[in-house]
CSV table of C-alpha atoms and ligand atoms in Angstrom, one decimal:
chain,number,residue,atom,x,y,z
A,19,MET,CA,0.0,0.0,0.0
A,20,LYS,CA,2.8,2.4,0.9
A,21,THR,CA,4.5,1.9,-2.5
A,22,LEU,CA,1.3,2.4,-4.3
A,23,PHE,CA,0.6,5.5,-2.3
A,24,VAL,CA,4.1,6.8,-3.1
A,25,ILE,CA,3.7,6.1,-6.8
A,26,THR,CA,0.3,7.7,-6.9
A,27,PHE,CA,1.1,10.7,-4.8
A,28,THR,CA,4.4,11.5,-6.5
A,29,SER,CA,2.9,11.1,-10.0
A,30,VAL,CA,0.2,13.5,-9.1
A,31,VAL,CA,2.6,16.0,-7.7
A,32,ILE,CA,5.3,15.6,-10.3
A,33,ASN,CA,3.3,15.1,-13.4
A,34,GLY,CA,0.2,17.0,-12.4
A,35,ALA,CA,-1.8,13.9,-13.3
A,36,LEU,CA,-2.0,10.2,-12.9
A,37,ALA,CA,-0.6,10.1,-16.4
A,38,GLN,CA,0.9,6.7,-16.3
A,39,SER,CA,1.0,3.4,-18.1
A,40,PHE,CA,1.4,0.0,-16.4
A,41,ASN,CA,3.3,-2.5,-18.5
A,42,LEU,CA,4.7,-6.0,-17.9
A,43,GLY,CA,8.5,-6.5,-17.8
A,44,PRO,CA,11.3,-4.1,-17.1
A,45,CYS,CA,11.6,-0.7,-18.7
A,46,PRO,CA,12.3,-1.0,-22.4
A,47,LYS,CA,15.4,0.4,-24.0
A,48,VAL,CA,14.5,3.7,-25.7
A,49,ASN,CA,16.6,6.1,-27.8
A,50,THR,CA,17.3,9.5,-26.4
A,51,VAL,CA,19.1,12.5,-27.8
A,52,GLU,CA,22.9,11.9,-27.7
A,53,ASN,CA,23.9,15.3,-26.5
A,54,LEU,CA,21.5,17.5,-24.6
A,55,ASP,CA,22.3,21.2,-24.7
A,56,ILE,CA,20.9,22.2,-21.3
A,57,GLU,CA,21.2,25.9,-22.0
A,58,ARG,CA,19.2,25.7,-25.2
A,59,TYR,CA,16.7,23.4,-23.5
A,60,SER,CA,16.1,25.9,-20.7
A,61,GLY,CA,13.2,28.2,-20.5
A,62,LEU,CA,9.4,27.8,-20.6
A,63,TRP,CA,7.7,24.8,-22.0
A,64,TYR,CA,3.9,24.1,-22.3
A,65,GLU,CA,2.6,20.6,-21.9
A,66,ASN,CA,0.8,19.7,-25.1
A,67,GLU,CA,0.1,16.0,-24.5
A,68,ARG,CA,0.7,13.6,-21.7
A,69,SER,CA,0.2,9.9,-21.3
A,70,PHE,CA,-3.4,8.9,-20.8
A,71,PRO,CA,-4.3,9.5,-17.1
A,72,MET,CA,-5.7,6.6,-15.1
A,73,ILE,CA,-7.9,9.0,-13.2
A,74,PHE,CA,-8.9,11.7,-15.7
A,75,GLU,CA,-10.0,14.4,-13.4
A,76,LEU,CA,-6.7,14.6,-11.7
A,77,GLY,CA,-5.1,16.0,-14.8
A,78,GLY,CA,-4.3,19.6,-14.4
A,79,ARG,CA,-4.9,22.4,-17.0
A,80,CYS,CA,-2.5,25.0,-18.3
A,81,VAL,CA,0.5,22.8,-17.3
A,82,THR,CA,3.9,24.4,-17.8
A,83,ALA,CA,7.5,23.5,-17.0
A,84,ASN,CA,10.2,26.2,-16.6
A,85,TYR,CA,13.8,25.0,-16.7
A,86,SER,CA,16.7,27.3,-15.7
A,87,ALA,CA,20.3,26.9,-14.6
A,88,ASN,CA,21.2,26.6,-10.9
A,89,SER,CA,24.6,28.0,-9.9
A,90,ASP,CA,25.9,24.5,-9.1
A,91,GLY,CA,25.4,23.2,-12.6
A,92,THR,CA,22.1,21.5,-11.9
A,93,VAL,CA,18.8,22.5,-13.5
A,94,LYS,CA,16.0,24.2,-11.6
A,95,VAL,CA,12.6,22.7,-12.6
A,96,VAL,CA,9.4,24.6,-11.9
A,97,ASN,CA,6.2,22.7,-12.8
A,98,SER,CA,3.0,24.7,-12.7
A,99,GLN,CA,-0.6,23.9,-13.3
A,100,ILE,CA,-4.2,24.8,-12.6
A,101,SER,CA,-6.2,22.1,-10.9
A,102,SER,CA,-9.1,20.9,-13.1
A,103,ILE,CA,-11.1,20.2,-10.0
A,104,THR,CA,-10.6,23.2,-7.7
A,105,GLY,CA,-9.3,25.8,-10.3
A,106,SER,CA,-6.4,26.7,-8.0
A,107,GLU,CA,-2.9,27.3,-9.3
A,108,SER,CA,0.0,25.3,-7.9
A,109,SER,CA,3.6,24.8,-8.6
A,110,ILE,CA,6.4,22.5,-7.4
A,111,THR,CA,10.1,23.2,-7.7
A,112,GLY,CA,12.6,20.4,-8.3
A,113,THR,CA,16.2,19.8,-9.5
A,114,ALA,CA,17.4,18.0,-12.5
A,115,ARG,CA,20.8,16.6,-13.4
A,116,VAL,CA,22.3,14.5,-16.1
A,117,ASN,CA,22.6,10.9,-15.1
A,118,ASP,CA,26.3,10.4,-15.6
A,119,GLU,CA,26.1,6.6,-15.2
A,120,ALA,CA,23.3,6.1,-17.7
A,121,CYS,CA,25.0,8.6,-20.1
A,122,ASN,CA,28.5,7.1,-19.7
A,123,ASN,CA,29.8,10.5,-18.6
A,124,THR,CA,28.5,12.3,-21.6
A,125,THR,CA,25.6,14.8,-21.6
A,126,CYS,CA,23.0,12.6,-23.2
A,127,GLY,CA,19.3,13.2,-22.7
A,128,LYS,CA,19.0,11.0,-19.6
A,129,LEU,CA,18.2,13.1,-16.6
A,130,ILE,CA,17.2,12.5,-13.0
A,131,VAL,CA,14.7,14.9,-11.6
A,132,THR,CA,14.3,15.2,-7.8
A,133,PHE,CA,11.3,16.8,-6.1
A,134,PRO,CA,10.8,17.4,-2.4
A,135,ILE,CA,7.5,15.7,-1.5
A,136,PRO,CA,5.9,16.7,1.9
A,137,VAL,CA,6.1,14.0,4.5
A,138,ILE,CA,7.8,11.5,2.1
A,139,GLY,CA,11.0,13.4,1.4
A,140,GLU,CA,12.9,13.6,-1.8
A,141,VAL,CA,11.7,11.6,-4.7
A,142,ASP,CA,13.7,10.9,-7.9
A,143,GLY,CA,12.3,10.2,-11.3
A,144,THR,CA,13.8,9.6,-14.7
A,145,TYR,CA,13.4,12.3,-17.3
A,146,TRP,CA,14.6,11.2,-20.7
A,147,VAL,CA,14.6,13.5,-23.7
A,148,LEU,CA,13.8,11.4,-26.7
A,149,GLU,CA,13.7,14.1,-29.2
A,150,THR,CA,13.9,17.9,-29.2
A,151,ASP,CA,14.7,20.7,-31.6
A,152,TYR,CA,14.9,23.1,-28.6
A,153,THR,CA,12.8,25.8,-30.3
A,154,THR,CA,9.5,24.1,-31.0
A,155,TYR,CA,9.0,20.7,-29.2
A,156,SER,CA,10.4,18.2,-26.9
A,157,VAL,CA,9.4,14.5,-26.4
A,158,VAL,CA,10.0,13.3,-22.9
A,159,TRP,CA,9.7,9.8,-21.5
A,160,SER,CA,10.0,8.5,-17.9
A,161,CYS,CA,10.0,5.0,-16.7
A,162,THR,CA,10.2,3.4,-13.2
A,163,ASP,CA,11.4,-0.1,-13.2
A,164,TYR,CA,9.8,-2.7,-10.8
A,165,LYS,CA,11.4,-5.6,-12.7
A,166,ALA,CA,8.2,-7.6,-13.1
A,167,PHE,CA,6.5,-4.5,-14.4
A,168,HIS,CA,7.2,-0.9,-15.2
A,169,ILE,CA,5.3,2.3,-15.1
A,170,SER,CA,6.0,4.8,-17.9
A,171,TYR,CA,4.9,8.3,-18.6
A,172,ALA,CA,5.3,10.4,-21.7
A,173,TRP,CA,4.9,14.1,-22.5
A,174,VAL,CA,5.1,16.3,-25.5
A,175,LEU,CA,6.2,19.8,-24.5
A,176,THR,CA,6.0,22.7,-26.9
A,177,ARG,CA,7.5,26.2,-26.8
A,178,ASP,CA,4.1,27.7,-27.9
A,179,ARG,CA,1.1,27.3,-25.8
A,180,ASN,CA,-0.8,26.7,-29.0
A,181,PRO,CA,1.7,25.1,-31.4
A,182,SER,CA,1.0,24.5,-35.1
A,183,GLU,CA,-0.3,21.2,-36.3
A,184,ALA,CA,3.0,20.5,-38.0
A,185,VAL,CA,4.9,20.8,-34.8
A,186,VAL,CA,2.6,18.5,-32.9
A,187,LYS,CA,2.6,16.0,-35.8
A,188,GLN,CA,6.4,15.9,-35.9
A,189,ALA,CA,6.7,15.5,-32.2
A,190,THR,CA,4.2,12.7,-32.0
A,191,SER,CA,5.4,10.8,-35.1
A,192,LEU,CA,8.9,10.8,-33.8
A,193,TYR,CA,7.8,9.3,-30.6
A,194,GLU,CA,5.7,6.7,-32.3
A,195,ASN,CA,8.3,5.7,-34.9
A,196,ASP,CA,11.5,5.5,-32.9
A,197,ASN,CA,10.5,4.0,-29.6
A,198,PRO,CA,9.3,0.6,-28.7
A,199,GLU,CA,6.6,1.4,-26.3
A,200,TYR,CA,3.5,3.1,-27.5
A,201,ILE,CA,1.7,5.1,-24.8
A,202,PHE,CA,-1.8,6.5,-25.3
A,203,MET,CA,-1.6,10.2,-25.2
A,204,THR,CA,-4.2,12.8,-24.3
A,205,LYS,CA,-4.1,16.6,-25.1
A,206,THR,CA,-3.5,18.9,-22.2
A,207,ASP,CA,-6.1,21.7,-21.9
A,208,GLN,CA,-4.2,25.0,-22.5
A,209,GLU,CA,-7.4,27.1,-23.1
A,210,ASN,CA,-8.3,30.1,-20.9
A,211,CYS,CA,-5.1,29.9,-18.9
B,307,NAG,C1,11.3,30.9,-15.5
B,307,NAG,O1,12.4,30.8,-14.6
B,307,NAG,C2,13.3,31.9,-14.6
B,307,NAG,C3,14.4,31.6,-13.7
B,307,NAG,O2,13.9,31.3,-12.4
B,307,NAG,C4,12.5,33.1,-14.3
B,307,NAG,O3,13.4,34.2,-14.4
B,307,NAG,C5,11.4,33.3,-15.3
B,307,NAG,O4,10.6,34.5,-15.0
B,307,NAG,C6,10.5,32.1,-15.3
B,307,NAG,N1,9.5,32.2,-16.3
B,307,NAG,C7,8.2,32.1,-16.1
B,307,NAG,C8,7.3,32.3,-17.2
B,307,NAG,O5,7.8,31.8,-15.0
B,308,NAG,C1,31.9,4.7,-22.3
B,308,NAG,O1,32.8,5.7,-22.8
B,308,NAG,C2,34.1,5.2,-22.9
B,308,NAG,C3,35.0,6.4,-23.2
B,308,NAG,O2,34.5,7.2,-24.2
B,308,NAG,C4,34.1,4.2,-24.1
B,308,NAG,O3,35.4,3.7,-24.2
B,308,NAG,C5,33.1,3.1,-23.7
B,308,NAG,O4,33.0,2.2,-24.7
B,308,NAG,C6,31.7,3.6,-23.4
B,308,NAG,N1,30.9,2.6,-22.8
B,308,NAG,C7,29.7,2.4,-23.2
B,308,NAG,C8,28.9,1.3,-22.6
B,308,NAG,O5,29.2,3.0,-24.1
B,309,NAG,C1,32.3,8.3,-15.1
B,309,NAG,O1,33.3,9.0,-14.4
B,309,NAG,C2,33.5,8.7,-13.1
B,309,NAG,C3,34.5,9.7,-12.5
B,309,NAG,O2,35.5,10.0,-13.4
B,309,NAG,C4,34.0,7.2,-13.0
B,309,NAG,O3,34.2,6.9,-11.7
B,309,NAG,C5,32.9,6.4,-13.6
B,309,NAG,O4,33.4,5.0,-13.6
B,309,NAG,C6,32.6,6.8,-15.0
B,309,NAG,N1,31.4,6.1,-15.5
B,309,NAG,C7,31.3,5.5,-16.6
B,309,NAG,C8,30.0,4.8,-16.9
B,309,NAG,O5,32.2,5.5,-17.5
């Protein structure tokens, strides 16, 4: 029960939604960008799509992520959203860093994001950048491995709150074509923000 609570609670806080996908077996191997230019990746992103939420109402509206450099070389992460249920705005601040081990000491797109969760303490999650052109879209995937099964999440982030169809099409097709695990996606409400 505690594990389930932690998973549920952290996914709500971190992702703003129970946007998760349960699958059998360990996390699949997926392709990420080879070199992530953190500076170009910084700034404000809008959540355009996320993996289909298990509990729909918990998905927030007007979800944004703002990345900026901390003085120690890590990345400051500020996720904001408006609750679909209460209408109240909230944000959470975390820290991201390149996973040197997974990247073999390069700056590949495999990051670890840490959020301070009340009561529970610090919680780590993977944040893998599968594709980005820095200026219009980013495709992000996260997987937590429980060996017998894994839970994965995916997001399409865009620089524009209302990106063109072409941008969305490119981002979603790249995800579908290059990676082994298809995740049902749902549009994030970015109206009347
Ligand atoms: C994003 O974060 C930076 C650095 O903290 C801040 O200067 C900027 O105002 C933020 N942008 C938004 C839209 O919140
Ligand atoms: C890690 O990087 C080293 C040095 O560049 C290289 O020799 C080695 O093959 C790499 N290992 C993997 C698993 O990619
Ligand atoms: C990365 O570098 C550290 C420190 O130089 C070293 O201890 C570690 O073995 C390296 N990891 C890989 C995967 O090459």
